[in-house]
Amino acid sequence: MVGYKLKVFYLWLIKIISFLCNFRKKRNVIYIMSFDNNLQLIKKIANNLPKNRKLIVLYKPVTEAAATDLAAYGIETVPFWDGLHFVFKILPTIMTGSLIFCDNYFPFLGGMYHSHKTKIIQLWHANGAIKKFGWEDPTTALRSKSDKKRFQKVYDSFDDYVVASETMGKVFENSYHVPFERMKMIGYPRSDRLFHHKWQDLAKKRVYKAAPELKNKRVILYAPTYREDIGFNPPKDLSKVLSSTEDAVVVVKLHPLLKDREHELQQISNKQNLCFYSQLSTNDLLSVTDTLITDYSSIAFDFALLPKAHSLLFFMFDLDKYKKDPGIQDDMINWLPSKPITTTGDLAKAIKSNHKTDFTKFNQNWNTYNDGFATERLIDKYIKTLK
């Protein structure tokens, strides 16, 4: 009850302060960043702003390295976190935005006064969705009426949702209970680099500099999703199965919050072809990956766009459990480019057979508007029309 009262008071405070700050001129463009995968877009926004406009990037501390990069580029960056500092220092800055770009769900939006002079745009952090979220998440039904009302206020605060396909637009429509008319078929700017040879070449150079042993090898990347609150307990023989083929090098890349599990896999494995590179980003590793093994992660939608992508395996050892919490998209089995694998025995067979995955329908379904020019379309629509 105390926690609920604090939330109510916090949102009430946000509503009051944002209303009082609404008189401020809407001369800025605000980018609220919780992921570090859209830096090129942010820089392009800065480059194309009219002289009388200013870009301010508000960032979560977890993206500090990305914020440092942007600051070195000359962009104003400001860290933020929930609390009174946010309400009295950060919120007044947000209220100066005529455009507010968000890359995630931010609870404070549910209390913020939304002026008709400000457009709030959702730039989601993934090309597609295998997991359920929002109203589609089975656990949402168990929340209180006040929680549900608060969630919907956040969903309704977005004027536009930038998407790469009608499929993802329908996911938002169902998950957030918002009109499909708000979906803007622009494509995801963060995917543009996957089409550019310059990025591909630089990414490969970064990987080979840190891991020259991956050169001229079949690279298998195991990158499962982060399982919040439900744990990550893979089969005990997973390490042995991953390294069951001698013609490949297997790279294991777990979520940063699963470092303990990564250490366990390292301890279990004595195989020389099972590698761990904490210094390399998942995105860079994708550039040299032939076979991606994942489960419910949106990394699959990125991998499918890369020219080197040969095969995509979905190792869903906890599929029955995952269907219940947090849930998977109802028609997932119909549109995955390869059938889910639930046992290590079948995974070993799939790794050894190395059949090429046909990504055609998968990309048509989810990456419809991802063609390498999404950034240009977004700049044309939102930035170049500013006066």
XYZ file of C-alpha atoms in Angstrom:
387
model
C 0.000 0.000 0.000
C 2.863 2.370 0.843
C 4.487 1.668 -2.514
C 1.216 2.342 -4.323
C 0.718 5.664 -2.520
C 4.257 6.727 -3.398
C 3.643 5.971 -7.083
C 0.412 7.966 -7.039
C 2.127 10.900 -5.324
C 5.102 10.736 -7.727
C 2.887 10.806 -10.828
C 0.760 13.587 -9.308
C 3.948 15.594 -8.743
C 5.018 14.969 -12.353
C 1.622 16.130 -13.586
C 1.760 19.370 -11.564
C 5.363 20.288 -12.439
C 4.946 19.433 -16.126
C 1.772 21.527 -16.286
C 3.537 24.475 -14.659
C 6.444 24.128 -17.117
C 4.204 23.882 -20.147
C 4.524 27.624 -20.806
C 8.155 27.135 -21.848
C 8.939 27.527 -25.524
C 8.994 24.239 -27.422
C 12.305 24.808 -29.187
C 14.199 21.612 -28.403
C 14.255 18.034 -29.636
C 14.518 15.555 -26.768
C 15.795 12.005 -27.143
C 15.234 9.738 -24.118
C 17.734 6.894 -24.333
C 17.763 3.581 -22.486
C 19.502 1.581 -25.256
C 22.767 2.393 -27.008
C 21.868 1.123 -30.484
C 20.652 4.306 -32.180
C 23.691 6.580 -32.021
C 23.885 7.157 -35.762
C 20.285 8.328 -35.854
C 20.875 10.686 -32.928
C 23.887 12.197 -34.703
C 21.888 12.570 -37.922
C 19.162 14.383 -35.993
C 21.781 16.774 -34.606
C 23.224 17.368 -38.082
C 19.841 18.184 -39.631
C 18.345 20.429 -36.957
C 17.488 24.026 -37.909
C 19.899 26.535 -36.345
C 17.298 27.730 -33.874
C 16.732 24.213 -32.509
C 18.726 22.147 -30.005
C 19.026 18.405 -29.382
C 19.218 17.158 -25.800
C 19.776 13.474 -25.041
C 18.580 12.234 -21.670
C 20.137 8.888 -20.881
C 19.868 6.087 -18.366
C 23.192 5.480 -16.537
C 23.482 2.042 -18.178
C 24.094 3.813 -21.510
C 26.813 6.109 -20.188
C 29.397 4.896 -22.712
C 27.049 5.774 -25.580
C 26.306 9.153 -23.992
C 30.040 9.844 -23.782
C 30.318 9.147 -27.518
C 27.468 11.580 -28.228
C 28.956 14.237 -25.936
C 32.269 13.975 -27.797
C 30.279 14.606 -30.976
C 29.029 17.869 -29.474
C 25.561 16.756 -28.374
C 24.271 17.765 -24.947
C 23.717 14.679 -22.782
C 22.102 14.538 -19.345
C 21.802 11.460 -17.102
C 18.457 10.800 -15.444
C 16.833 8.441 -12.986
C 13.548 8.401 -11.111
C 13.199 10.647 -8.068
C 12.793 14.250 -7.047
C 15.852 15.258 -9.080
C 14.053 14.041 -12.182
C 10.849 15.893 -11.329
C 12.436 19.265 -10.566
C 15.528 19.258 -12.805
C 14.961 16.918 -15.755
C 11.226 17.243 -16.334
C 11.376 21.019 -16.998
C 13.910 20.273 -19.748
C 11.651 17.624 -21.276
C 8.825 20.174 -21.376
C 10.876 22.307 -23.791
C 10.621 19.600 -26.447
C 8.496 19.996 -29.538
C 9.587 16.456 -30.439
C 10.301 13.782 -27.839
C 11.796 10.509 -29.066
C 11.648 7.497 -26.730
C 13.279 4.101 -27.221
C 11.327 2.333 -24.477
C 8.402 2.389 -22.071
C 8.979 5.229 -19.587
C 6.486 5.264 -16.664
C 6.746 9.028 -16.051
C 4.925 9.650 -19.349
C 1.755 8.411 -17.655
C 1.732 11.496 -15.434
C 3.307 14.118 -17.691
C 1.140 16.873 -19.134
C 1.041 16.352 -22.897
C 0.791 19.614 -24.780
C -0.698 19.627 -28.276
C 2.497 21.466 -29.282
C 4.599 18.415 -28.448
C 4.760 15.161 -30.401
C 5.980 12.049 -28.548
C 7.406 9.351 -30.813
C 8.122 5.768 -29.835
C 11.297 4.353 -31.420
C 11.187 0.813 -30.082
C 14.466 -1.002 -29.406
C 13.685 -4.084 -31.510
C 12.638 -4.845 -35.101
C 10.105 -7.451 -34.073
C 8.677 -9.327 -31.129
C 8.607 -12.983 -30.179
C 7.792 -12.313 -26.521
C 4.489 -10.803 -25.456
C 4.365 -7.476 -23.652
C 1.861 -4.880 -22.509
C -1.736 -6.115 -22.436
C -0.701 -9.348 -24.168
C 1.594 -10.298 -21.266
C -0.390 -12.877 -19.207
C 0.790 -11.310 -15.938
C -0.859 -7.967 -16.803
C -4.281 -9.484 -16.094
C -3.162 -10.056 -12.507
C -2.321 -6.393 -11.912
C -4.638 -3.981 -10.093
C -7.071 -1.685 -11.907
C -4.979 1.336 -10.934
C -1.837 -0.308 -12.390
C -3.641 -1.075 -15.645
C -4.925 2.478 -15.865
C -1.414 3.801 -15.300
C 0.028 1.525 -17.993
C -2.549 2.656 -20.531
C -1.784 6.314 -19.873
C 1.816 5.645 -20.908
C 0.747 3.745 -24.042
C -1.663 6.531 -25.001
C 1.001 9.213 -24.578
C 2.772 8.192 -27.800
C 1.483 10.100 -30.827
C 3.462 7.985 -33.302
C 4.974 4.513 -33.236
C 7.827 4.056 -35.709
C 7.732 0.484 -37.025
C 9.359 -1.594 -39.751
C 6.307 -3.642 -40.705
C 2.553 -3.868 -40.476
C 3.145 -7.004 -38.435
C 4.943 -5.065 -35.704
C 2.326 -2.337 -35.959
C -0.370 -4.896 -35.163
C 1.694 -6.153 -32.232
C 1.705 -2.632 -30.786
C -1.990 -2.193 -31.558
C -2.828 -5.360 -29.609
C -0.219 -4.983 -26.877
C -0.825 -1.301 -26.127
C -4.483 -0.915 -27.174
C -3.716 2.056 -29.397
C -5.108 2.846 -32.882
C -3.250 1.338 -35.833
C -3.289 4.808 -37.419
C -0.498 5.789 -35.045
C 1.831 3.249 -36.658
C 4.292 4.898 -39.042
C 5.801 2.528 -41.615
C 9.264 4.050 -41.723
C 11.580 1.201 -40.789
C 13.955 1.060 -37.851
C 16.891 3.482 -38.177
C 18.986 1.218 -35.968
C 18.828 -1.420 -38.729
C 20.295 0.800 -41.438
C 23.883 -0.065 -40.569
C 23.197 -3.744 -41.231
C 22.900 -2.845 -44.936
C 26.042 -0.740 -45.099
C 29.275 -2.405 -46.183
C 31.305 0.173 -44.258
C 29.715 -0.830 -40.948
C 30.030 -4.520 -41.773
C 33.738 -4.140 -42.582
C 34.493 -2.063 -39.467
C 32.567 -4.480 -37.254
C 34.520 -7.415 -38.670
C 37.809 -5.593 -38.105
C 36.884 -4.945 -34.458
C 36.006 -8.606 -33.970
C 39.084 -10.019 -35.716
C 41.389 -7.662 -33.832
C 40.093 -8.997 -30.505
C 39.524 -12.567 -31.718
C 41.708 -13.440 -34.717
C 40.891 -17.124 -34.151
C 37.429 -16.497 -35.635
C 38.858 -15.679 -39.057
C 38.106 -18.167 -41.807
C 36.003 -20.266 -39.426
C 32.356 -21.173 -39.227
C 31.208 -18.981 -36.338
C 28.259 -20.101 -34.225
C 26.904 -17.449 -31.885
C 24.760 -18.503 -28.920
C 22.860 -15.444 -27.687
C 19.722 -16.206 -25.648
C 17.358 -13.558 -24.330
C 17.467 -12.248 -20.766
C 14.818 -13.947 -18.642
C 13.734 -11.420 -16.055
C 12.423 -12.949 -12.802
C 12.122 -16.465 -14.275
C 15.782 -17.471 -14.318
C 18.059 -18.937 -16.971
C 18.606 -22.633 -16.367
C 19.790 -24.287 -19.587
C 20.282 -28.060 -19.851
C 23.477 -29.264 -18.173
C 24.864 -30.718 -21.395
C 24.415 -27.473 -23.356
C 28.136 -26.629 -23.439
C 28.964 -30.072 -24.775
C 26.261 -29.840 -27.444
C 27.222 -26.333 -28.568
C 30.781 -27.482 -29.172
C 29.800 -30.813 -30.710
C 31.057 -29.935 -34.179
C 34.796 -29.479 -34.690
C 34.443 -27.432 -37.876
C 33.189 -24.347 -36.008
C 34.056 -21.894 -33.258
C 31.207 -21.276 -30.826
C 30.867 -17.870 -29.202
C 28.653 -17.600 -26.126
C 27.177 -14.161 -25.493
C 24.854 -13.900 -22.529
C 23.119 -10.815 -21.180
C 25.400 -8.700 -18.931
C 23.168 -9.543 -15.960
C 23.840 -13.252 -16.514
C 27.587 -13.106 -15.870
C 27.302 -15.825 -13.217
C 25.710 -18.205 -15.705
C 28.376 -17.402 -18.288
C 31.030 -18.260 -15.712
C 29.300 -21.595 -15.039
C 29.312 -22.452 -18.737
C 33.008 -21.592 -18.880
C 33.745 -23.867 -15.938
C 31.791 -26.755 -17.421
C 33.409 -26.498 -20.829
C 36.952 -27.641 -21.527
C 36.466 -27.326 -25.263
C 38.818 -25.028 -27.121
C 36.131 -24.104 -29.628
C 33.805 -22.577 -27.002
C 34.700 -18.904 -26.573
C 33.583 -15.934 -24.468
C 34.361 -12.345 -25.487
C 33.001 -9.856 -22.956
C 34.803 -6.994 -24.738
C 32.901 -7.512 -27.991
C 29.342 -6.320 -28.579
C 26.658 -8.700 -29.770
C 26.030 -6.491 -32.812
C 29.673 -6.670 -33.893
C 29.719 -10.440 -33.402
C 26.697 -10.777 -35.687
C 28.801 -9.463 -38.574
C 30.993 -12.597 -38.508
C 28.303 -15.084 -37.488
C 27.295 -17.918 -39.800
C 24.882 -19.658 -37.433
C 22.903 -17.847 -34.764
C 21.389 -19.840 -31.920
C 18.905 -17.853 -29.886
C 15.433 -18.279 -28.415
C 13.018 -15.388 -27.835
C 15.472 -12.566 -28.499
C 14.847 -9.825 -31.066
C 18.437 -10.363 -32.245
C 16.946 -12.822 -34.748
C 15.303 -9.986 -36.689
C 18.658 -8.212 -37.085
C 20.603 -11.331 -38.017
C 18.154 -12.139 -40.819
C 19.205 -8.949 -42.637
C 22.935 -9.693 -42.760
C 24.542 -11.089 -45.925
C 26.664 -13.591 -43.979
C 23.632 -15.088 -42.199
C 23.502 -18.789 -43.094
C 21.325 -20.479 -40.494
C 19.124 -19.436 -37.587
C 18.281 -21.927 -34.837
C 15.712 -21.274 -32.097
C 16.722 -23.319 -29.053
C 13.668 -22.974 -26.789
C 14.344 -25.538 -24.076
C 11.771 -23.875 -21.774
C 9.103 -23.215 -24.425
C 6.155 -24.665 -22.469
C 7.025 -22.577 -19.416
C 7.745 -19.464 -21.462
C 4.359 -19.672 -23.198
C 2.735 -19.038 -19.810
C 5.101 -16.327 -18.557
C 5.820 -13.890 -20.167
C 4.131 -15.483 -23.168
C 4.969 -15.658 -26.871
C 3.139 -14.214 -29.880
C 0.157 -16.454 -30.655
C 1.159 -17.243 -34.238
C 4.906 -17.459 -33.619
C 5.273 -21.060 -34.759
C 3.782 -20.140 -38.155
C 6.235 -17.379 -39.030
C 9.543 -18.492 -37.527
C 11.988 -19.272 -40.367
C 12.897 -22.562 -38.658
C 11.037 -24.776 -36.203
C 11.708 -24.359 -32.466
C 14.200 -26.816 -31.007
C 13.433 -27.971 -27.471
C 16.022 -30.714 -26.777
C 19.819 -30.704 -26.826
C 19.762 -33.820 -28.987
C 17.860 -32.037 -31.741
C 20.082 -28.986 -31.298
C 23.195 -31.093 -31.880
C 21.675 -32.512 -35.077
C 20.760 -29.050 -36.363
C 24.246 -27.693 -35.659
C 25.913 -30.579 -37.486
C 23.545 -30.602 -40.483
C 24.029 -26.824 -40.969
C 21.081 -26.410 -43.328
C 20.692 -22.926 -44.793
C 17.722 -20.950 -43.470
C 15.445 -19.220 -45.966
C 14.823 -15.726 -44.524
C 12.636 -14.456 -47.389
C 9.188 -14.719 -45.787
C 10.542 -13.861 -42.339
C 11.986 -10.581 -43.635
C 8.898 -9.796 -45.702
C 6.842 -10.222 -42.555
C 8.991 -8.306 -40.049
C 11.608 -6.266 -41.942
C 9.297 -4.944 -44.651
C 10.528 -1.334 -44.476
C 14.088 -2.032 -43.352
C 16.159 -1.269 -46.430
C 19.038 0.854 -45.139
C 17.208 4.183 -45.585
C 14.927 4.341 -42.550
C 17.030 7.105 -40.965
C 16.555 9.332 -44.026
C 12.788 8.789 -43.970
C 12.596 9.595 -40.263
C 14.696 12.749 -40.670
C 12.507 13.864 -43.585
C 9.296 13.296 -41.661
C 10.165 14.754 -38.254
C 13.309 16.890 -38.418
C 13.345 18.619 -41.809
C 9.763 19.772 -41.288
C 10.717 21.751 -38.173
C 10.619 25.509 -38.624
